[in-house]
Amino acid sequence: MMISSVRRFRDIERTPEYLQPEKCVPPPSRASLGTMWFIRDGCGIACAVVTWMLVFYADFVVLLVMLVPSRDYVYSVINGTLFNTLAFLALASHFRAMLTDPGAVPKGNATKEFIESLQLKPGQVVYKCPKCCSIKPDRAHHCSVCKRCIRKMDHHCPWVNNCVGENNQKYFVLFTMYIALISLHALIMVGFHFLYCFEEDWTKCSSFSPPTTVILLILLCFEALLFLIFTSVMFGTQVHSICTDETGIEQLKKEERRWAKKTKWMNMKAVFGHPFSIAWLSPFATPDQGKADPYQYVV
């Protein structure tokens, strides 16, 4: 009978010789673990900067091209406040998703002392990542960009310059949701502004010249439409992944389900926190996920 490559690899990992704890450098002390999490990846940093610049461009066009020249003061105040609130929440969510440890396994913890501390019983198995010399918890995968094993890794997103994993999935979901909302809001305002300019004199509907106004609005419309589609799809796939309790990598690899099945509501609370409250929508609230043991090393 044929054995898959994944199965063969796991069988190799079961042998004591494969672990080779003597070749692993002990993990850093707990005092050094309090440093800020930030991935030094050129492509990811560039994508993150572009993300912020696009949001600032949208805010510039919405405020200075459409709302400030408007004669309707109430319309300008309401839409300006709503748009800037959503934009602020989007950038705050992006900031938290980028600078939050997604669930990295301590690097180099495959030491003899740590393996002995697990008190393995006959027949129990642990897996070691040969790339970062770590004992991998169940459902952890290695990220070649972060150069770490990440618990419940969904994917590596260059737009947030980080992996989306167990600890920052909430912030990534909020980021996609708020970007989709400000994109939709911008599209609606662009539509109303074009109608207003067609009915009125183009020289009076904007502080800029008519050609400049048209170019700025078309660029914003293209940007908003593109990101509305992209972030809506990402938001939907992330919510589906949370409800089914199956990460993107697990779906792609069609991995065998080895964890207990829970209800969709329990899976949502595991990501956004207990209990349900307005804090689910806040990027400043750290979810209390109530995990008894985040390191399930033994299989």
PDB file of C-alpha atoms in Angstrom:
ATOM      1  CA  MET A   1       0.000   0.000   0.000  1.00  0.00           C
ATOM      2  CA  MET A   2       1.313   3.469  -0.903  1.00  0.00           C
ATOM      3  CA  ILE A   3       2.125   5.878   1.926  1.00  0.00           C
ATOM      4  CA  SER A   4       1.784   9.618   1.326  1.00  0.00           C
ATOM      5  CA  SER A   5       4.798  11.916   1.620  1.00  0.00           C
ATOM      6  CA  VAL A   6       3.186  13.704   4.564  1.00  0.00           C
ATOM      7  CA  ARG A   7       2.716  10.409   6.405  1.00  0.00           C
ATOM      8  CA  ARG A   8       6.317   9.365   5.694  1.00  0.00           C
ATOM      9  CA  PHE A   9       7.577  12.702   6.994  1.00  0.00           C
ATOM     10  CA  ARG A  10       5.588  12.332  10.206  1.00  0.00           C
ATOM     11  CA  ASP A  11       6.897   8.783  10.668  1.00  0.00           C
ATOM     12  CA  ILE A  12      10.449  10.083  10.377  1.00  0.00           C
ATOM     13  CA  GLU A  13       9.669  12.737  12.996  1.00  0.00           C
ATOM     14  CA  ARG A  14       8.662  10.020  15.455  1.00  0.00           C
ATOM     15  CA  THR A  15      12.173   8.603  15.664  1.00  0.00           C
ATOM     16  CA  PRO A  16      14.278   9.943  18.569  1.00  0.00           C
ATOM     17  CA  GLU A  17      17.232  10.469  16.235  1.00  0.00           C
ATOM     18  CA  TYR A  18      15.259  12.993  14.192  1.00  0.00           C
ATOM     19  CA  LEU A  19      14.634  15.295  17.161  1.00  0.00           C
ATOM     20  CA  GLN A  20      18.383  15.713  17.824  1.00  0.00           C
ATOM     21  CA  PRO A  21      17.891  17.944  20.878  1.00  0.00           C
ATOM     22  CA  GLU A  22      21.631  18.422  21.296  1.00  0.00           C
ATOM     23  CA  LYS A  23      21.693  20.521  18.090  1.00  0.00           C
ATOM     24  CA  CYS A  24      19.044  23.001  19.288  1.00  0.00           C
ATOM     25  CA  VAL A  25      19.971  26.288  20.921  1.00  0.00           C
ATOM     26  CA  PRO A  26      17.944  26.871  24.111  1.00  0.00           C
ATOM     27  CA  PRO A  27      15.056  29.336  23.651  1.00  0.00           C
ATOM     28  CA  PRO A  28      15.531  32.961  24.791  1.00  0.00           C
ATOM     29  CA  SER A  29      14.780  33.897  28.363  1.00  0.00           C
ATOM     30  CA  ARG A  30      11.317  35.166  29.282  1.00  0.00           C
ATOM     31  CA  ALA A  31      12.743  38.656  29.829  1.00  0.00           C
ATOM     32  CA  SER A  32      13.534  38.914  26.096  1.00  0.00           C
ATOM     33  CA  LEU A  33      10.075  37.686  25.048  1.00  0.00           C
ATOM     34  CA  GLY A  34       8.457  41.015  25.934  1.00  0.00           C
ATOM     35  CA  THR A  35       9.935  42.782  22.895  1.00  0.00           C
ATOM     36  CA  MET A  36       7.603  44.117  20.221  1.00  0.00           C
ATOM     37  CA  TRP A  37       6.702  41.690  17.441  1.00  0.00           C
ATOM     38  CA  PHE A  38       7.667  43.030  14.033  1.00  0.00           C
ATOM     39  CA  ILE A  39       8.589  41.157  10.851  1.00  0.00           C
ATOM     40  CA  ARG A  40      11.542  42.670   8.980  1.00  0.00           C
ATOM     41  CA  ASP A  41      10.401  41.784   5.488  1.00  0.00           C
ATOM     42  CA  GLY A  42      10.940  44.361   2.746  1.00  0.00           C
ATOM     43  CA  CYS A  43       7.916  43.345   0.677  1.00  0.00           C
ATOM     44  CA  GLY A  44       5.629  43.246   3.724  1.00  0.00           C
ATOM     45  CA  ILE A  45       6.801  46.643   5.004  1.00  0.00           C
ATOM     46  CA  ALA A  46       6.250  48.172   1.553  1.00  0.00           C
ATOM     47  CA  CYS A  47       2.738  46.689   1.351  1.00  0.00           C
ATOM     48  CA  ALA A  48       1.905  47.968   4.839  1.00  0.00           C
ATOM     49  CA  VAL A  49       3.093  51.491   3.949  1.00  0.00           C
ATOM     50  CA  VAL A  50       1.087  51.416   0.697  1.00  0.00           C
ATOM     51  CA  THR A  51      -2.001  50.367   2.686  1.00  0.00           C
ATOM     52  CA  TRP A  52      -1.743  53.382   4.968  1.00  0.00           C
ATOM     53  CA  MET A  53      -1.046  55.732   2.030  1.00  0.00           C
ATOM     54  CA  LEU A  54      -4.149  54.493   0.185  1.00  0.00           C
ATOM     55  CA  VAL A  55      -6.317  55.123   3.245  1.00  0.00           C
ATOM     56  CA  PHE A  56      -4.846  58.616   3.630  1.00  0.00           C
ATOM     57  CA  TYR A  57      -5.461  59.313  -0.073  1.00  0.00           C
ATOM     58  CA  ALA A  58      -9.092  58.246   0.270  1.00  0.00           C
ATOM     59  CA  ASP A  59      -9.472  60.486   3.319  1.00  0.00           C
ATOM     60  CA  PHE A  60      -7.919  63.404   1.413  1.00  0.00           C
ATOM     61  CA  VAL A  61     -10.346  63.075  -1.508  1.00  0.00           C
ATOM     62  CA  VAL A  62     -13.384  62.520   0.710  1.00  0.00           C
ATOM     63  CA  LEU A  63     -12.668  65.553   2.882  1.00  0.00           C
ATOM     64  CA  LEU A  64     -11.075  68.137   0.575  1.00  0.00           C
ATOM     65  CA  VAL A  65     -12.719  67.255  -2.735  1.00  0.00           C
ATOM     66  CA  MET A  66     -16.230  66.211  -1.696  1.00  0.00           C
ATOM     67  CA  LEU A  67     -17.188  67.239   1.831  1.00  0.00           C
ATOM     68  CA  VAL A  68     -15.466  70.562   2.583  1.00  0.00           C
ATOM     69  CA  PRO A  69     -16.761  72.311  -0.590  1.00  0.00           C
ATOM     70  CA  SER A  70     -20.291  70.985   0.020  1.00  0.00           C
ATOM     71  CA  ARG A  71     -22.956  73.528   0.924  1.00  0.00           C
ATOM     72  CA  ASP A  72     -24.806  70.995   3.076  1.00  0.00           C
ATOM     73  CA  TYR A  73     -23.101  71.338   6.457  1.00  0.00           C
ATOM     74  CA  VAL A  74     -25.011  68.492   8.127  1.00  0.00           C
ATOM     75  CA  TYR A  75     -24.230  66.110   5.231  1.00  0.00           C
ATOM     76  CA  SER A  76     -20.533  66.973   5.449  1.00  0.00           C
ATOM     77  CA  VAL A  77     -20.301  66.579   9.230  1.00  0.00           C
ATOM     78  CA  ILE A  78     -22.162  63.257   9.363  1.00  0.00           C
ATOM     79  CA  ASN A  79     -20.294  61.648   6.477  1.00  0.00           C
ATOM     80  CA  GLY A  80     -16.936  63.109   7.486  1.00  0.00           C
ATOM     81  CA  THR A  81     -17.296  61.801  11.050  1.00  0.00           C
ATOM     82  CA  LEU A  82     -18.480  58.374   9.903  1.00  0.00           C
ATOM     83  CA  PHE A  83     -15.756  57.953   7.277  1.00  0.00           C
ATOM     84  CA  ASN A  84     -12.926  59.071   9.550  1.00  0.00           C
ATOM     85  CA  THR A  85     -14.152  56.873  12.402  1.00  0.00           C
ATOM     86  CA  LEU A  86     -14.188  53.807  10.165  1.00  0.00           C
ATOM     87  CA  ALA A  87     -10.800  54.749   8.674  1.00  0.00           C
ATOM     88  CA  PHE A  88      -9.314  55.139  12.158  1.00  0.00           C
ATOM     89  CA  LEU A  89     -10.651  51.736  13.227  1.00  0.00           C
ATOM     90  CA  ALA A  90      -9.304  50.183  10.012  1.00  0.00           C
ATOM     91  CA  LEU A  91      -5.799  51.557  10.598  1.00  0.00           C
ATOM     92  CA  ALA A  92      -5.901  50.629  14.288  1.00  0.00           C
ATOM     93  CA  SER A  93      -6.901  47.068  13.346  1.00  0.00           C
ATOM     94  CA  HIS A  94      -4.095  46.971  10.784  1.00  0.00           C
ATOM     95  CA  PHE A  95      -1.625  48.186  13.415  1.00  0.00           C
ATOM     96  CA  ARG A  96      -2.697  45.504  15.903  1.00  0.00           C
ATOM     97  CA  ALA A  97      -2.669  42.755  13.249  1.00  0.00           C
ATOM     98  CA  MET A  98       0.831  43.763  12.183  1.00  0.00           C
ATOM     99  CA  LEU A  99       2.423  44.140  15.633  1.00  0.00           C
ATOM    100  CA  THR A 100       0.701  41.292  17.503  1.00  0.00           C
ATOM    101  CA  ASP A 101       2.490  37.980  17.909  1.00  0.00           C
ATOM    102  CA  PRO A 102       0.260  35.678  15.821  1.00  0.00           C
ATOM    103  CA  GLY A 103       1.070  32.691  18.034  1.00  0.00           C
ATOM    104  CA  ALA A 104       4.736  31.952  17.452  1.00  0.00           C
ATOM    105  CA  VAL A 105       6.116  28.801  19.043  1.00  0.00           C
ATOM    106  CA  PRO A 106       9.253  29.509  21.136  1.00  0.00           C
ATOM    107  CA  LYS A 107      12.224  29.103  18.823  1.00  0.00           C
ATOM    108  CA  GLY A 108      14.735  26.404  19.700  1.00  0.00           C
ATOM    109  CA  ASN A 109      12.613  24.752  22.399  1.00  0.00           C
ATOM    110  CA  ALA A 110      13.401  21.244  21.091  1.00  0.00           C
ATOM    111  CA  THR A 111      15.972  20.800  23.830  1.00  0.00           C
ATOM    112  CA  LYS A 112      16.568  17.670  25.874  1.00  0.00           C
ATOM    113  CA  GLU A 113      15.271  19.381  29.015  1.00  0.00           C
ATOM    114  CA  PHE A 114      12.037  20.512  27.382  1.00  0.00           C
ATOM    115  CA  ILE A 115      11.364  17.110  25.818  1.00  0.00           C
ATOM    116  CA  GLU A 116      11.914  15.453  29.206  1.00  0.00           C
ATOM    117  CA  SER A 117       9.545  17.962  30.846  1.00  0.00           C
ATOM    118  CA  LEU A 118       6.720  16.746  28.569  1.00  0.00           C
ATOM    119  CA  GLN A 119       6.892  13.369  30.357  1.00  0.00           C
ATOM    120  CA  LEU A 120       6.010  11.422  27.237  1.00  0.00           C
ATOM    121  CA  LYS A 121       4.334   8.070  27.692  1.00  0.00           C
ATOM    122  CA  PRO A 122       4.976   5.065  25.447  1.00  0.00           C
ATOM    123  CA  GLY A 123       3.280   5.580  22.095  1.00  0.00           C
ATOM    124  CA  GLN A 124       2.961   9.369  22.435  1.00  0.00           C
ATOM    125  CA  VAL A 125       4.455  11.471  19.638  1.00  0.00           C
ATOM    126  CA  VAL A 126       5.872  14.983  19.356  1.00  0.00           C
ATOM    127  CA  TYR A 127       6.820  16.729  16.116  1.00  0.00           C
ATOM    128  CA  LYS A 128       9.883  18.885  15.617  1.00  0.00           C
ATOM    129  CA  CYS A 129      10.253  21.609  12.993  1.00  0.00           C
ATOM    130  CA  PRO A 130      13.700  21.188  11.420  1.00  0.00           C
ATOM    131  CA  LYS A 131      13.700  24.830  10.261  1.00  0.00           C
ATOM    132  CA  CYS A 132      13.278  26.646  13.595  1.00  0.00           C
ATOM    133  CA  CYS A 133      14.231  23.746  15.902  1.00  0.00           C
ATOM    134  CA  SER A 134      10.933  23.871  17.788  1.00  0.00           C
ATOM    135  CA  ILE A 135       8.596  21.221  19.124  1.00  0.00           C
ATOM    136  CA  LYS A 136       5.442  21.935  17.125  1.00  0.00           C
ATOM    137  CA  PRO A 137       2.071  22.093  18.895  1.00  0.00           C
ATOM    138  CA  ASP A 138      -0.876  20.501  17.177  1.00  0.00           C
ATOM    139  CA  ARG A 139      -2.170  22.588  14.214  1.00  0.00           C
ATOM    140  CA  ALA A 140       1.021  24.691  14.038  1.00  0.00           C
ATOM    141  CA  HIS A 141       2.737  25.375  10.701  1.00  0.00           C
ATOM    142  CA  HIS A 142       6.065  26.924   9.782  1.00  0.00           C
ATOM    143  CA  CYS A 143       6.074  30.297   7.998  1.00  0.00           C
ATOM    144  CA  SER A 144       9.047  30.856   5.701  1.00  0.00           C
ATOM    145  CA  VAL A 145       8.666  34.657   5.945  1.00  0.00           C
ATOM    146  CA  CYS A 146       8.313  34.929   9.738  1.00  0.00           C
ATOM    147  CA  LYS A 147      10.809  32.043  10.110  1.00  0.00           C
ATOM    148  CA  ARG A 148       8.731  30.672  12.989  1.00  0.00           C
ATOM    149  CA  CYS A 149       6.127  28.017  13.604  1.00  0.00           C
ATOM    150  CA  ILE A 150       2.744  29.707  14.100  1.00  0.00           C
ATOM    151  CA  ARG A 151      -0.138  28.176  16.058  1.00  0.00           C
ATOM    152  CA  LYS A 152      -3.306  27.858  13.928  1.00  0.00           C
ATOM    153  CA  MET A 153      -1.614  29.678  11.070  1.00  0.00           C
ATOM    154  CA  ASP A 154      -4.151  30.660   8.414  1.00  0.00           C
ATOM    155  CA  HIS A 155      -1.817  32.380   5.935  1.00  0.00           C
ATOM    156  CA  HIS A 156       0.920  35.004   5.712  1.00  0.00           C
ATOM    157  CA  CYS A 157      -0.512  38.327   4.576  1.00  0.00           C
ATOM    158  CA  PRO A 158       1.959  40.856   3.107  1.00  0.00           C
ATOM    159  CA  TRP A 159      -0.602  43.667   3.501  1.00  0.00           C
ATOM    160  CA  VAL A 160      -0.296  43.419   7.290  1.00  0.00           C
ATOM    161  CA  ASN A 161       3.331  42.212   7.125  1.00  0.00           C
ATOM    162  CA  ASN A 162       2.531  39.313   9.427  1.00  0.00           C
ATOM    163  CA  CYS A 163       1.047  35.867   9.676  1.00  0.00           C
ATOM    164  CA  VAL A 164      -2.635  35.542  10.511  1.00  0.00           C
ATOM    165  CA  GLY A 165      -2.745  33.105  13.385  1.00  0.00           C
ATOM    166  CA  GLU A 166      -4.274  32.250  16.718  1.00  0.00           C
ATOM    167  CA  ASN A 167      -3.553  35.565  18.477  1.00  0.00           C
ATOM    168  CA  ASN A 168      -4.191  38.180  15.779  1.00  0.00           C
ATOM    169  CA  GLN A 169      -6.967  36.731  13.618  1.00  0.00           C
ATOM    170  CA  LYS A 170      -9.521  39.004  15.291  1.00  0.00           C
ATOM    171  CA  TYR A 171      -7.594  42.129  14.263  1.00  0.00           C
ATOM    172  CA  PHE A 172      -7.186  40.881  10.691  1.00  0.00           C
ATOM    173  CA  VAL A 173     -10.931  40.199  10.392  1.00  0.00           C
ATOM    174  CA  LEU A 174     -11.709  43.686  11.746  1.00  0.00           C
ATOM    175  CA  PHE A 175      -9.198  45.213   9.323  1.00  0.00           C
ATOM    176  CA  THR A 176     -10.858  43.599   6.302  1.00  0.00           C
ATOM    177  CA  MET A 177     -14.320  44.545   7.571  1.00  0.00           C
ATOM    178  CA  TYR A 178     -13.517  48.229   8.170  1.00  0.00           C
ATOM    179  CA  ILE A 179     -11.656  48.579   4.852  1.00  0.00           C
ATOM    180  CA  ALA A 180     -14.681  47.095   3.069  1.00  0.00           C
ATOM    181  CA  LEU A 181     -16.989  49.542   4.884  1.00  0.00           C
ATOM    182  CA  ILE A 182     -14.964  52.665   4.081  1.00  0.00           C
ATOM    183  CA  SER A 183     -14.628  51.488   0.467  1.00  0.00           C
ATOM    184  CA  LEU A 184     -18.405  51.114   0.175  1.00  0.00           C
ATOM    185  CA  HIS A 185     -18.940  54.475   1.897  1.00  0.00           C
ATOM    186  CA  ALA A 186     -16.488  56.188  -0.469  1.00  0.00           C
ATOM    187  CA  LEU A 187     -18.189  54.686  -3.545  1.00  0.00           C
ATOM    188  CA  ILE A 188     -21.595  55.946  -2.391  1.00  0.00           C
ATOM    189  CA  MET A 189     -20.245  59.452  -1.741  1.00  0.00           C
ATOM    190  CA  VAL A 190     -18.482  59.538  -5.132  1.00  0.00           C
ATOM    191  CA  GLY A 191     -21.768  58.620  -6.810  1.00  0.00           C
ATOM    192  CA  PHE A 192     -23.671  61.386  -5.029  1.00  0.00           C
ATOM    193  CA  HIS A 193     -20.903  63.891  -5.763  1.00  0.00           C
ATOM    194  CA  PHE A 194     -20.923  63.144  -9.478  1.00  0.00           C
ATOM    195  CA  LEU A 195     -24.704  63.638  -9.554  1.00  0.00           C
ATOM    196  CA  TYR A 196     -24.331  66.919  -7.673  1.00  0.00           C
ATOM    197  CA  CYS A 197     -21.618  68.166 -10.038  1.00  0.00           C
ATOM    198  CA  PHE A 198     -23.640  67.248 -13.140  1.00  0.00           C
ATOM    199  CA  GLU A 199     -26.620  69.225 -11.821  1.00  0.00           C
ATOM    200  CA  GLU A 200     -24.548  72.188 -10.644  1.00  0.00           C
ATOM    201  CA  ASP A 201     -21.630  74.115 -12.091  1.00  0.00           C
ATOM    202  CA  TRP A 202     -18.452  71.957 -11.950  1.00  0.00           C
ATOM    203  CA  THR A 203     -16.448  74.986 -10.820  1.00  0.00           C
ATOM    204  CA  LYS A 204     -18.612  75.255  -7.698  1.00  0.00           C
ATOM    205  CA  CYS A 205     -18.716  71.613  -6.588  1.00  0.00           C
ATOM    206  CA  SER A 206     -15.021  71.336  -5.727  1.00  0.00           C
ATOM    207  CA  SER A 207     -12.082  73.436  -4.596  1.00  0.00           C
ATOM    208  CA  PHE A 208     -10.023  71.958  -7.431  1.00  0.00           C
ATOM    209  CA  SER A 209     -10.349  72.475 -11.168  1.00  0.00           C
ATOM    210  CA  PRO A 210     -12.902  70.252 -12.979  1.00  0.00           C
ATOM    211  CA  PRO A 211     -10.246  68.034 -14.689  1.00  0.00           C
ATOM    212  CA  THR A 212      -8.374  67.536 -11.395  1.00  0.00           C
ATOM    213  CA  THR A 213     -11.625  66.795  -9.589  1.00  0.00           C
ATOM    214  CA  VAL A 214     -12.639  64.170 -12.142  1.00  0.00           C
ATOM    215  CA  ILE A 215      -9.224  62.465 -12.016  1.00  0.00           C
ATOM    216  CA  LEU A 216      -9.181  62.369  -8.200  1.00  0.00           C
ATOM    217  CA  LEU A 217     -12.717  60.971  -8.042  1.00  0.00           C
ATOM    218  CA  ILE A 218     -12.064  58.309 -10.699  1.00  0.00           C
ATOM    219  CA  LEU A 219      -8.899  57.152  -8.904  1.00  0.00           C
ATOM    220  CA  LEU A 220     -10.793  56.964  -5.605  1.00  0.00           C
ATOM    221  CA  CYS A 221     -13.637  55.080  -7.282  1.00  0.00           C
ATOM    222  CA  PHE A 222     -11.208  52.546  -8.773  1.00  0.00           C
ATOM    223  CA  GLU A 223      -9.382  52.125  -5.451  1.00  0.00           C
ATOM    224  CA  ALA A 224     -12.598  51.753  -3.451  1.00  0.00           C
ATOM    225  CA  LEU A 225     -14.128  49.239  -5.878  1.00  0.00           C
ATOM    226  CA  LEU A 226     -10.962  47.127  -5.974  1.00  0.00           C
ATOM    227  CA  PHE A 227     -10.549  46.979  -2.212  1.00  0.00           C
ATOM    228  CA  LEU A 228     -14.258  46.516  -1.569  1.00  0.00           C
ATOM    229  CA  ILE A 229     -14.188  43.312  -3.619  1.00  0.00           C
ATOM    230  CA  PHE A 230     -10.864  42.101  -2.225  1.00  0.00           C
ATOM    231  CA  THR A 231     -11.562  42.747   1.473  1.00  0.00           C
ATOM    232  CA  SER A 232     -15.155  41.495   1.255  1.00  0.00           C
ATOM    233  CA  VAL A 233     -13.912  38.172  -0.101  1.00  0.00           C
ATOM    234  CA  MET A 234     -11.193  38.004   2.572  1.00  0.00           C
ATOM    235  CA  PHE A 235     -13.697  38.857   5.307  1.00  0.00           C
ATOM    236  CA  GLY A 236     -16.070  36.159   4.123  1.00  0.00           C
ATOM    237  CA  THR A 237     -13.367  33.484   3.908  1.00  0.00           C
ATOM    238  CA  GLN A 238     -12.057  34.390   7.363  1.00  0.00           C
ATOM    239  CA  VAL A 239     -15.496  34.200   8.982  1.00  0.00           C
ATOM    240  CA  HIS A 240     -16.123  30.862   7.264  1.00  0.00           C
ATOM    241  CA  SER A 241     -12.728  29.616   8.464  1.00  0.00           C
ATOM    242  CA  ILE A 242     -13.537  30.649  12.032  1.00  0.00           C
ATOM    243  CA  CYS A 243     -17.013  29.087  12.004  1.00  0.00           C
ATOM    244  CA  THR A 244     -15.720  25.777  10.647  1.00  0.00           C
ATOM    245  CA  ASP A 245     -12.627  25.904  12.911  1.00  0.00           C
ATOM    246  CA  GLU A 246     -10.393  25.090   9.981  1.00  0.00           C
ATOM    247  CA  THR A 247      -7.541  27.349   8.895  1.00  0.00           C
ATOM    248  CA  GLY A 248      -6.751  28.214   5.304  1.00  0.00           C
ATOM    249  CA  ILE A 249      -3.689  25.959   5.314  1.00  0.00           C
ATOM    250  CA  GLU A 250      -5.677  23.054   6.769  1.00  0.00           C
ATOM    251  CA  GLN A 251      -8.310  23.483   4.053  1.00  0.00           C
ATOM    252  CA  LEU A 252      -5.667  23.705   1.327  1.00  0.00           C
ATOM    253  CA  LYS A 253      -3.797  20.625   2.527  1.00  0.00           C
ATOM    254  CA  LYS A 254      -7.051  18.817   3.370  1.00  0.00           C
ATOM    255  CA  GLU A 255      -5.578  17.763   6.698  1.00  0.00           C
ATOM    256  CA  GLU A 256      -7.339  15.152   8.771  1.00  0.00           C
ATOM    257  CA  ARG A 257      -9.376  16.695  11.590  1.00  0.00           C
ATOM    258  CA  ARG A 258      -7.763  15.720  14.909  1.00  0.00           C
ATOM    259  CA  TRP A 259      -9.405  18.308  17.161  1.00  0.00           C
ATOM    260  CA  ALA A 260     -12.786  18.385  18.865  1.00  0.00           C
ATOM    261  CA  LYS A 261     -15.646  19.826  16.846  1.00  0.00           C
ATOM    262  CA  LYS A 262     -17.386  22.848  18.391  1.00  0.00           C
ATOM    263  CA  THR A 263     -20.388  24.963  17.471  1.00  0.00           C
ATOM    264  CA  LYS A 264     -19.977  28.002  15.218  1.00  0.00           C
ATOM    265  CA  TRP A 265     -20.821  30.302  18.131  1.00  0.00           C
ATOM    266  CA  MET A 266     -18.132  28.731  20.326  1.00  0.00           C
ATOM    267  CA  ASN A 267     -15.598  29.095  17.506  1.00  0.00           C
ATOM    268  CA  MET A 268     -16.468  32.796  17.114  1.00  0.00           C
ATOM    269  CA  LYS A 269     -16.051  33.367  20.850  1.00  0.00           C
ATOM    270  CA  ALA A 270     -12.709  31.563  20.773  1.00  0.00           C
ATOM    271  CA  VAL A 271     -11.401  34.213  18.341  1.00  0.00           C
ATOM    272  CA  PHE A 272     -13.202  37.371  19.461  1.00  0.00           C
ATOM    273  CA  GLY A 273     -13.405  36.659  23.202  1.00  0.00           C
ATOM    274  CA  HIS A 274     -15.859  35.742  25.931  1.00  0.00           C
ATOM    275  CA  PRO A 275     -18.618  36.839  26.193  1.00  0.00           C
ATOM    276  CA  PHE A 276     -20.215  38.598  23.207  1.00  0.00           C
ATOM    277  CA  SER A 277     -20.015  42.396  23.562  1.00  0.00           C
ATOM    278  CA  ILE A 278     -19.233  45.593  21.651  1.00  0.00           C
ATOM    279  CA  ALA A 279     -15.560  44.753  22.316  1.00  0.00           C
ATOM    280  CA  TRP A 280     -15.789  42.276  19.427  1.00  0.00           C
ATOM    281  CA  LEU A 281     -15.724  45.297  17.083  1.00  0.00           C
ATOM    282  CA  SER A 282     -12.874  47.074  18.870  1.00  0.00           C
ATOM    283  CA  PRO A 283      -9.238  46.622  17.795  1.00  0.00           C
ATOM    284  CA  PHE A 284      -8.187  47.884  21.235  1.00  0.00           C
ATOM    285  CA  ALA A 285      -9.844  45.055  23.179  1.00  0.00           C
ATOM    286  CA  THR A 286      -7.645  41.986  23.554  1.00  0.00           C
ATOM    287  CA  PRO A 287      -9.865  38.883  23.410  1.00  0.00           C
ATOM    288  CA  ASP A 288      -9.961  36.686  26.490  1.00  0.00           C
ATOM    289  CA  GLN A 289      -9.948  33.385  24.677  1.00  0.00           C
ATOM    290  CA  GLY A 290      -9.979  31.277  27.811  1.00  0.00           C
ATOM    291  CA  LYS A 291      -7.529  28.647  26.619  1.00  0.00           C
ATOM    292  CA  ALA A 292      -6.481  26.079  29.163  1.00  0.00           C
ATOM    293  CA  ASP A 293      -3.376  24.868  27.333  1.00  0.00           C
ATOM    294  CA  PRO A 294      -2.210  26.720  24.185  1.00  0.00           C
ATOM    295  CA  TYR A 295       0.682  24.242  23.742  1.00  0.00           C
ATOM    296  CA  GLN A 296      -0.719  20.845  22.828  1.00  0.00           C
ATOM    297  CA  TYR A 297       2.558  19.213  21.877  1.00  0.00           C
ATOM    298  CA  VAL A 298       1.706  15.571  22.460  1.00  0.00           C
ATOM    299  CA  VAL A 299      -0.217  13.593  19.823  1.00  0.00           C
TER     300      VAL A 299
END
